[in-house]
Structures are given as structure tokens and as C-alpha cells.
Amino acid sequence: MDDVQRLIKRHQSIGKISTAFIYGILVSVAMNFFWTPGHIYSSGITGLAQLVTTLSERHLSFSISTAIGLFLLNVPLFILAWRKISHQFAMYTMITVFMASLMIKMLHPVHLTTDPIVCAIFGGAVNGFGTGLALRNGISTGGLDILGIVIRRKTGRSIGTINMAFNTLIIIAAGFMYGWPYAFYSAIGLVVNARVMDMTYTRQQLMQVMIITDRPKTVIDSIQNHIRRGITIVHDAEGAYHHDNKTILFTVISQYEMNDLEEAMNEADNSAFVSISELYKVLGHFYEPKL
């Protein structure tokens, strides 16, 4: 049994490191092929690293590359993750950011276009896909992700306001550095980045599930064997067509778990009526897998 667990952990580690490598390539493509040629700033710590590079080139006798700046600016956040989240999470985050910095440094830019709108859209899309892919495979890309997790654990609140304020400062900086049209282009890139990331990373998108079945125990056992979720049972429901006895089950899952739910229902009761709708917000305890 121990050998099996070690094998599973080794497989998961290889998968996460491989994902970190893919993320590094994608963010370097976004940076070197689109953002830098188009004078577009990214969001979060990556955008701050770009700003540091621009300021050092203009006002200092030496230049701090975006690759080095990205890693150095994340160091305090690595320490925060190590102390407040978990050692494993901090290590994988460090590997991911290192891969991104290394790939940005090593991957030579290919001149495709300097059109700022094209660079904003495609840079945001490529980076959003890479970030979403990393989050989907259980690794963080560093930056404000770490701060968000710590704040949510301490206060239960989202980092949304802080994230928005930080990115607003990045957009304003783009305006001062390259002209105000570029602030607008950078804002377009941020929106595209966020939308593609949401499309790729579905774990935080919550869905309410209503199941009407005449085999409640079998369905509950099957769902909880596939997904770690609580289920509310409503007994003595009546079907209007045949007037037969039904049970209504309610649960909340993430969109990431949709395939597991469908598999569980096919195993337990493929004739059950299942209604699934998007949720805006959940109050109270909702289990999130540990990082």
C-alpha cells in the first residue's frame, strides 16, 4: 500500500513539474512575442516586473530584466507561502516561477507584430491559458495568488479588491510609460487574460445540483465515492406525472467536478432527473481541496 501511495505521489509530482514547464513556455511566449513588442503590461507581479524593467532602463545605469525581476519580486511571497500555506505548495510555486523566469530569459523573441491590440489580445490569451492550466493541475503561478489564499484563510474574504487596485496601478503605469492608449491596450489584455483563465480553470466555478431520484441511497453513495461533497435530502416528494414517490437531493460542486458527477449518476441511476445551474456565491462551509 505504501509503495502504491509513493508511486501516486511521484506521478503527481512529475505531472506538476511538467505543467510548470509548460506554463513557463507559455508565459515566455506571451512576454517575448506579444507583450514586450507591443508595450503591453501584464497583471500582478509579472506586470510589476515589467514596470521595474522599464524604469531601470530609463532611469538607472543598469537594467533589471523582467525574468530576474519576476523571480526576485516573488521571493517574499515564497516565504509567506512556506509559513502560512504549506511547504509543498511553496516548493511547487517556486519551481513554477523559476521555470517562467528561465523560459522568459532563454526563449528568444520572434518578431510577429508590434500592433498593440493584437499583442494585448494574443498575449493575454496565451498567458491566461497557461495560468489556468497551472491552477487546474494544482500549482500556483506565484504573485497575488499566494496573498489571496492567505487572506481568504485568515479573513474569509476575497483578494478581489486588492487585485483590482494593483492591476489599476499597472495600467496607469503603462499610460505614463508609453502613452495613455497603451493603458487602454493593457486593460484589454487583462480582460482577455482573465476570461481565458476562467475558461481553463474551472475549479472555482460553483454549480448547484438538484437530483430527483427514487434510488437516493445508491445515488448518495455513488456521488460521495466520486466527490467529497455534502448532500441535502428532501424526502416525500411526489412526481406529478405518475404520482410516484421521489427524493430530492441538493449539493454544490465545482465545474471541475462535473465529469465525476456524471460518472457517479450513470453508475447509480441513469434515469434520474438532474438539474445543474451556476451559482453566484456560497455562504457557509464549502470544502476546498488542500494545496
Short mmCIF file of C-alpha atoms in Angstrom, two decimals:
data_model
loop_
_atom_site.label_atom_id
_atom_site.label_comp_id
_atom_site.label_asym_id
_atom_site.label_seq_id
_atom_site.Cartn_x
_atom_site.Cartn_y
_atom_site.Cartn_z
CA MET A 1 0.00 0.00 0.00
CA ASP A 2 2.83 2.38 0.89
CA ASP A 3 4.51 1.59 -2.44
CA VAL A 4 1.29 2.44 -4.30
CA GLN A 5 0.96 5.76 -2.44
CA ARG A 6 4.57 6.63 -3.18
CA LEU A 7 4.02 5.80 -6.85
CA ILE A 8 0.91 8.02 -6.96
CA LYS A 9 2.76 10.91 -5.29
CA ARG A 10 5.68 10.52 -7.69
CA HIS A 11 3.29 10.55 -10.65
CA GLN A 12 1.57 13.68 -9.30
CA SER A 13 4.91 15.41 -8.76
CA ILE A 14 6.04 14.64 -12.31
CA GLY A 15 2.71 15.95 -13.62
CA LYS A 16 3.01 19.20 -11.67
CA ILE A 17 6.61 19.82 -12.70
CA SER A 18 5.71 19.12 -16.34
CA THR A 19 2.83 21.60 -16.05
CA ALA A 20 5.19 24.17 -14.54
CA PHE A 21 7.48 23.73 -17.55
CA ILE A 22 4.58 24.17 -20.00
CA TYR A 23 3.43 27.26 -18.09
CA GLY A 24 6.96 28.69 -18.30
CA ILE A 25 6.96 28.29 -22.09
CA LEU A 26 3.51 29.86 -22.46
CA VAL A 27 4.24 32.90 -20.28
CA SER A 28 7.55 33.43 -22.10
CA VAL A 29 5.72 33.33 -25.45
CA ALA A 30 3.22 35.89 -24.15
CA MET A 31 6.04 38.09 -22.84
CA ASN A 32 8.61 37.85 -25.65
CA PHE A 33 6.33 37.52 -28.67
CA PHE A 34 3.50 39.86 -27.71
CA TRP A 35 3.72 41.98 -24.56
CA THR A 36 7.24 43.37 -24.91
CA PRO A 37 6.99 44.19 -28.66
CA GLY A 38 3.56 45.75 -28.15
CA HIS A 39 4.49 47.68 -24.96
CA ILE A 40 1.75 45.86 -23.07
CA TYR A 41 1.85 45.31 -19.31
CA SER A 42 0.59 42.11 -17.74
CA SER A 43 -1.29 41.81 -14.47
CA GLY A 44 0.01 41.21 -10.97
CA ILE A 45 3.66 40.62 -10.14
CA THR A 46 4.53 39.93 -13.79
CA GLY A 47 3.31 43.40 -14.72
CA LEU A 48 5.26 44.86 -11.79
CA ALA A 49 8.40 43.07 -13.03
CA GLN A 50 7.86 44.62 -16.48
CA LEU A 51 7.48 48.04 -14.87
CA VAL A 52 10.72 47.58 -12.91
CA THR A 53 12.49 46.68 -16.17
CA THR A 54 11.17 49.79 -17.93
CA LEU A 55 12.10 52.10 -15.03
CA SER A 56 15.60 50.62 -14.70
CA GLU A 57 16.22 51.02 -18.45
CA ARG A 58 15.16 54.66 -18.38
CA HIS A 59 16.47 55.90 -15.05
CA LEU A 60 19.31 53.62 -13.92
CA SER A 61 22.74 52.87 -15.30
CA PHE A 62 21.85 49.17 -15.42
CA SER A 63 18.81 47.19 -16.48
CA ILE A 64 16.91 44.66 -14.36
CA SER A 65 15.48 42.10 -16.75
CA THR A 66 11.85 41.06 -16.42
CA ALA A 67 12.93 37.44 -15.89
CA ILE A 68 15.11 38.29 -12.88
CA GLY A 69 12.65 40.86 -11.54
CA LEU A 70 9.81 38.33 -11.70
CA PHE A 71 11.67 35.83 -9.55
CA LEU A 72 13.04 38.37 -7.05
CA LEU A 73 9.66 40.05 -6.51
CA ASN A 74 8.17 36.64 -5.72
CA VAL A 75 10.76 35.73 -3.07
CA PRO A 76 8.85 37.40 -0.16
CA LEU A 77 5.71 35.62 -1.33
CA PHE A 78 7.54 32.27 -1.39
CA ILE A 79 8.42 32.84 2.28
CA LEU A 80 4.80 33.77 3.05
CA ALA A 81 3.55 30.61 1.32
CA TRP A 82 6.11 28.47 3.20
CA ARG A 83 4.98 29.82 6.56
CA LYS A 84 1.24 30.26 6.05
CA ILE A 85 0.10 27.73 3.42
CA SER A 86 2.31 24.64 3.11
CA HIS A 87 5.90 23.69 2.33
CA GLN A 88 4.83 21.58 -0.65
CA PHE A 89 2.75 24.43 -2.11
CA ALA A 90 5.66 26.85 -1.65
CA MET A 91 8.11 24.49 -3.36
CA TYR A 92 5.90 23.90 -6.40
CA THR A 93 5.23 27.64 -6.65
CA MET A 94 8.96 28.33 -6.55
CA ILE A 95 9.56 25.77 -9.31
CA THR A 96 6.78 27.29 -11.44
CA VAL A 97 8.06 30.86 -11.10
CA PHE A 98 11.63 29.70 -11.72
CA MET A 99 10.53 27.94 -14.91
CA ALA A 100 8.72 31.09 -16.05
CA SER A 101 11.75 33.28 -15.35
CA LEU A 102 14.10 30.82 -17.04
CA MET A 103 11.95 30.49 -20.17
CA ILE A 104 11.50 34.28 -20.46
CA LYS A 105 15.29 34.62 -20.33
CA MET A 106 16.08 31.73 -22.69
CA LEU A 107 13.32 31.93 -25.29
CA HIS A 108 14.43 34.46 -27.90
CA PRO A 109 11.72 36.82 -29.18
CA VAL A 110 10.27 36.20 -32.64
CA HIS A 111 9.06 39.33 -34.40
CA LEU A 112 5.41 38.72 -35.22
CA THR A 113 3.79 42.13 -34.84
CA THR A 114 4.03 45.32 -32.82
CA ASP A 115 0.32 46.13 -33.17
CA PRO A 116 -0.68 46.81 -29.54
CA ILE A 117 -4.24 45.49 -29.84
CA VAL A 118 -3.07 42.20 -31.38
CA CYS A 119 -0.29 41.91 -28.79
CA ALA A 120 -2.71 42.62 -25.93
CA ILE A 121 -5.29 40.07 -27.09
CA PHE A 122 -2.94 37.22 -28.01
CA GLY A 123 -0.56 37.83 -25.09
CA GLY A 124 -3.48 37.81 -22.66
CA ALA A 125 -4.94 34.67 -24.24
CA VAL A 126 -1.67 32.71 -24.15
CA ASN A 127 -0.87 33.73 -20.57
CA GLY A 128 -4.45 33.14 -19.41
CA PHE A 129 -4.38 29.62 -20.81
CA GLY A 130 -1.02 28.92 -19.14
CA THR A 131 -2.17 30.28 -15.77
CA GLY A 132 -5.46 28.39 -15.92
CA LEU A 133 -3.65 25.18 -16.86
CA ALA A 134 -1.28 25.59 -13.90
CA LEU A 135 -4.13 26.22 -11.44
CA ARG A 136 -6.12 23.33 -12.86
CA ASN A 137 -3.22 20.98 -12.12
CA GLY A 138 -2.93 22.20 -8.54
CA ILE A 139 0.05 24.55 -8.76
CA SER A 140 0.24 28.28 -8.25
CA THR A 141 1.97 30.76 -10.55
CA GLY A 142 3.02 32.86 -7.56
CA GLY A 143 2.33 36.56 -7.18
CA LEU A 144 -1.03 37.66 -5.85
CA ASP A 145 -2.32 34.06 -5.83
CA ILE A 146 -0.38 33.47 -2.61
CA LEU A 147 -1.62 36.66 -0.98
CA GLY A 148 -5.18 35.77 -1.98
CA ILE A 149 -5.01 32.32 -0.37
CA VAL A 150 -3.56 33.69 2.88
CA ILE A 151 -6.14 36.49 3.12
CA ARG A 152 -9.03 34.12 2.36
CA ARG A 153 -7.86 31.68 5.03
CA LYS A 154 -7.42 34.40 7.64
CA THR A 155 -10.49 36.53 6.97
CA GLY A 156 -12.72 34.50 4.65
CA ARG A 157 -12.63 37.40 2.19
CA SER A 158 -11.52 37.50 -1.40
CA ILE A 159 -8.48 39.42 -2.63
CA GLY A 160 -10.57 40.80 -5.49
CA THR A 161 -10.38 44.44 -4.37
CA ILE A 162 -6.62 44.32 -3.76
CA ASN A 163 -6.09 42.56 -7.09
CA MET A 164 -8.17 45.17 -8.92
CA ALA A 165 -6.35 48.06 -7.24
CA PHE A 166 -2.94 46.55 -8.01
CA ASN A 167 -3.79 45.98 -11.67
CA THR A 168 -5.23 49.51 -11.95
CA LEU A 169 -1.85 50.86 -10.86
CA ILE A 170 -0.17 48.70 -13.52
CA ILE A 171 -2.50 50.09 -16.20
CA ILE A 172 -1.83 53.68 -15.07
CA ALA A 173 1.91 52.94 -15.16
CA ALA A 174 1.52 51.73 -18.75
CA GLY A 175 -0.10 55.08 -19.56
CA PHE A 176 2.76 57.07 -18.04
CA MET A 177 5.47 54.91 -19.63
CA TYR A 178 4.14 54.51 -23.18
CA GLY A 179 1.17 56.86 -23.51
CA TRP A 180 -2.46 56.55 -22.45
CA PRO A 181 -3.59 54.49 -25.46
CA TYR A 182 -1.26 51.76 -24.17
CA ALA A 183 -3.02 51.84 -20.81
CA PHE A 184 -6.22 51.01 -22.69
CA TYR A 185 -4.48 48.22 -24.63
CA SER A 186 -3.06 46.76 -21.40
CA ALA A 187 -6.57 46.81 -19.89
CA ILE A 188 -7.83 44.82 -22.89
CA GLY A 189 -5.03 42.30 -22.30
CA LEU A 190 -6.03 41.94 -18.63
CA VAL A 191 -9.65 41.25 -19.54
CA VAL A 192 -8.69 38.64 -22.17
CA ASN A 193 -6.25 37.04 -19.72
CA ALA A 194 -8.94 36.77 -17.02
CA ARG A 195 -11.58 35.36 -19.40
CA VAL A 196 -9.30 32.68 -20.86
CA MET A 197 -8.05 31.75 -17.38
CA ASP A 198 -11.65 31.30 -16.18
CA MET A 199 -12.42 29.13 -19.20
CA THR A 200 -9.40 26.93 -18.49
CA TYR A 201 -9.51 26.80 -14.69
CA THR A 202 -12.98 25.67 -13.64
CA ARG A 203 -12.35 24.61 -10.04
CA GLN A 204 -13.60 27.93 -8.60
CA GLN A 205 -16.79 27.98 -10.70
CA LEU A 206 -19.55 26.61 -8.47
CA MET A 207 -22.66 24.76 -9.64
CA GLN A 208 -25.84 23.85 -7.73
CA VAL A 209 -27.08 20.34 -8.45
CA MET A 210 -30.66 19.15 -7.91
CA ILE A 211 -31.31 15.43 -8.35
CA ILE A 212 -34.76 13.84 -8.37
CA THR A 213 -34.47 10.08 -7.90
CA ASP A 214 -36.23 7.04 -6.47
CA ARG A 215 -32.87 5.49 -5.51
CA PRO A 216 -31.47 8.10 -3.09
CA LYS A 217 -29.13 5.87 -1.05
CA THR A 218 -27.46 4.43 -4.15
CA VAL A 219 -27.06 7.90 -5.67
CA ILE A 220 -25.65 9.42 -2.47
CA ASP A 221 -23.13 6.58 -2.03
CA SER A 222 -22.04 6.85 -5.66
CA ILE A 223 -21.60 10.64 -5.58
CA GLN A 224 -19.67 10.62 -2.31
CA ASN A 225 -17.41 7.85 -3.62
CA HIS A 226 -16.50 10.11 -6.54
CA ILE A 227 -16.63 13.57 -4.95
CA ARG A 228 -16.11 14.88 -1.43
CA ARG A 229 -19.37 16.84 -1.14
CA GLY A 230 -22.21 17.11 1.36
CA ILE A 231 -25.75 16.35 0.17
CA THR A 232 -29.08 17.63 1.48
CA ILE A 233 -32.02 15.16 1.29
CA VAL A 234 -35.65 16.18 0.83
CA HIS A 235 -37.96 13.19 1.42
CA ASP A 236 -41.53 12.53 0.32
CA ALA A 237 -41.51 14.42 -2.97
CA GLU A 238 -44.17 13.38 -5.49
CA GLY A 239 -43.86 13.12 -9.25
CA ALA A 240 -46.81 14.88 -10.94
CA TYR A 241 -46.98 12.51 -13.92
CA HIS A 242 -47.16 9.10 -12.25
CA HIS A 243 -47.68 10.39 -8.66
CA ASP A 244 -44.89 8.10 -7.50
CA ASN A 245 -42.67 8.75 -4.50
CA LYS A 246 -39.41 10.63 -5.19
CA THR A 247 -36.49 12.00 -3.19
CA ILE A 248 -34.82 15.33 -4.00
CA LEU A 249 -31.08 15.69 -3.39
CA PHE A 250 -29.23 19.02 -3.34
CA THR A 251 -25.49 19.54 -3.49
CA VAL A 252 -22.94 22.10 -4.68
CA ILE A 253 -19.94 21.12 -6.79
CA SER A 254 -17.28 22.92 -8.79
CA GLN A 255 -17.45 22.79 -12.57
CA TYR A 256 -14.15 20.91 -12.37
CA GLU A 257 -16.09 18.01 -10.76
CA MET A 258 -18.81 17.87 -13.42
CA ASN A 259 -17.40 14.77 -15.14
CA ASP A 260 -17.16 12.97 -11.80
CA LEU A 261 -20.80 13.79 -11.08
CA GLU A 262 -21.94 12.49 -14.47
CA GLU A 263 -19.96 9.28 -13.95
CA ALA A 264 -21.49 8.81 -10.49
CA MET A 265 -25.03 9.33 -11.82
CA ASN A 266 -24.51 6.89 -14.70
CA GLU A 267 -23.39 4.27 -12.19
CA ALA A 268 -26.17 4.89 -9.64
CA ASP A 269 -29.31 5.97 -11.51
CA ASN A 270 -29.10 6.95 -15.15
CA SER A 271 -32.85 7.62 -15.24
CA ALA A 272 -32.74 10.26 -12.50
CA PHE A 273 -33.62 13.86 -13.34
CA VAL A 274 -30.60 16.11 -12.74
CA SER A 275 -30.73 19.90 -12.92
CA ILE A 276 -27.47 21.90 -12.79
CA SER A 277 -27.24 25.70 -12.54
CA GLU A 278 -24.43 28.20 -11.98
CA LEU A 279 -24.04 29.74 -8.52
CA TYR A 280 -23.02 33.32 -7.86
CA LYS A 281 -21.97 32.85 -4.25
CA VAL A 282 -21.93 30.28 -1.44
CA LEU A 283 -22.12 31.25 2.24
CA GLY A 284 -21.05 28.83 4.93
CA HIS A 285 -18.61 25.94 4.73
CA PHE A 286 -17.66 24.72 1.29
CA TYR A 287 -14.85 22.20 1.12
CA GLU A 288 -11.84 23.16 -0.98
CA PRO A 289 -9.02 20.64 -1.51
CA LYS A 290 -5.83 21.47 0.36
CA LEU A 291 -2.94 22.82 -1.71
#
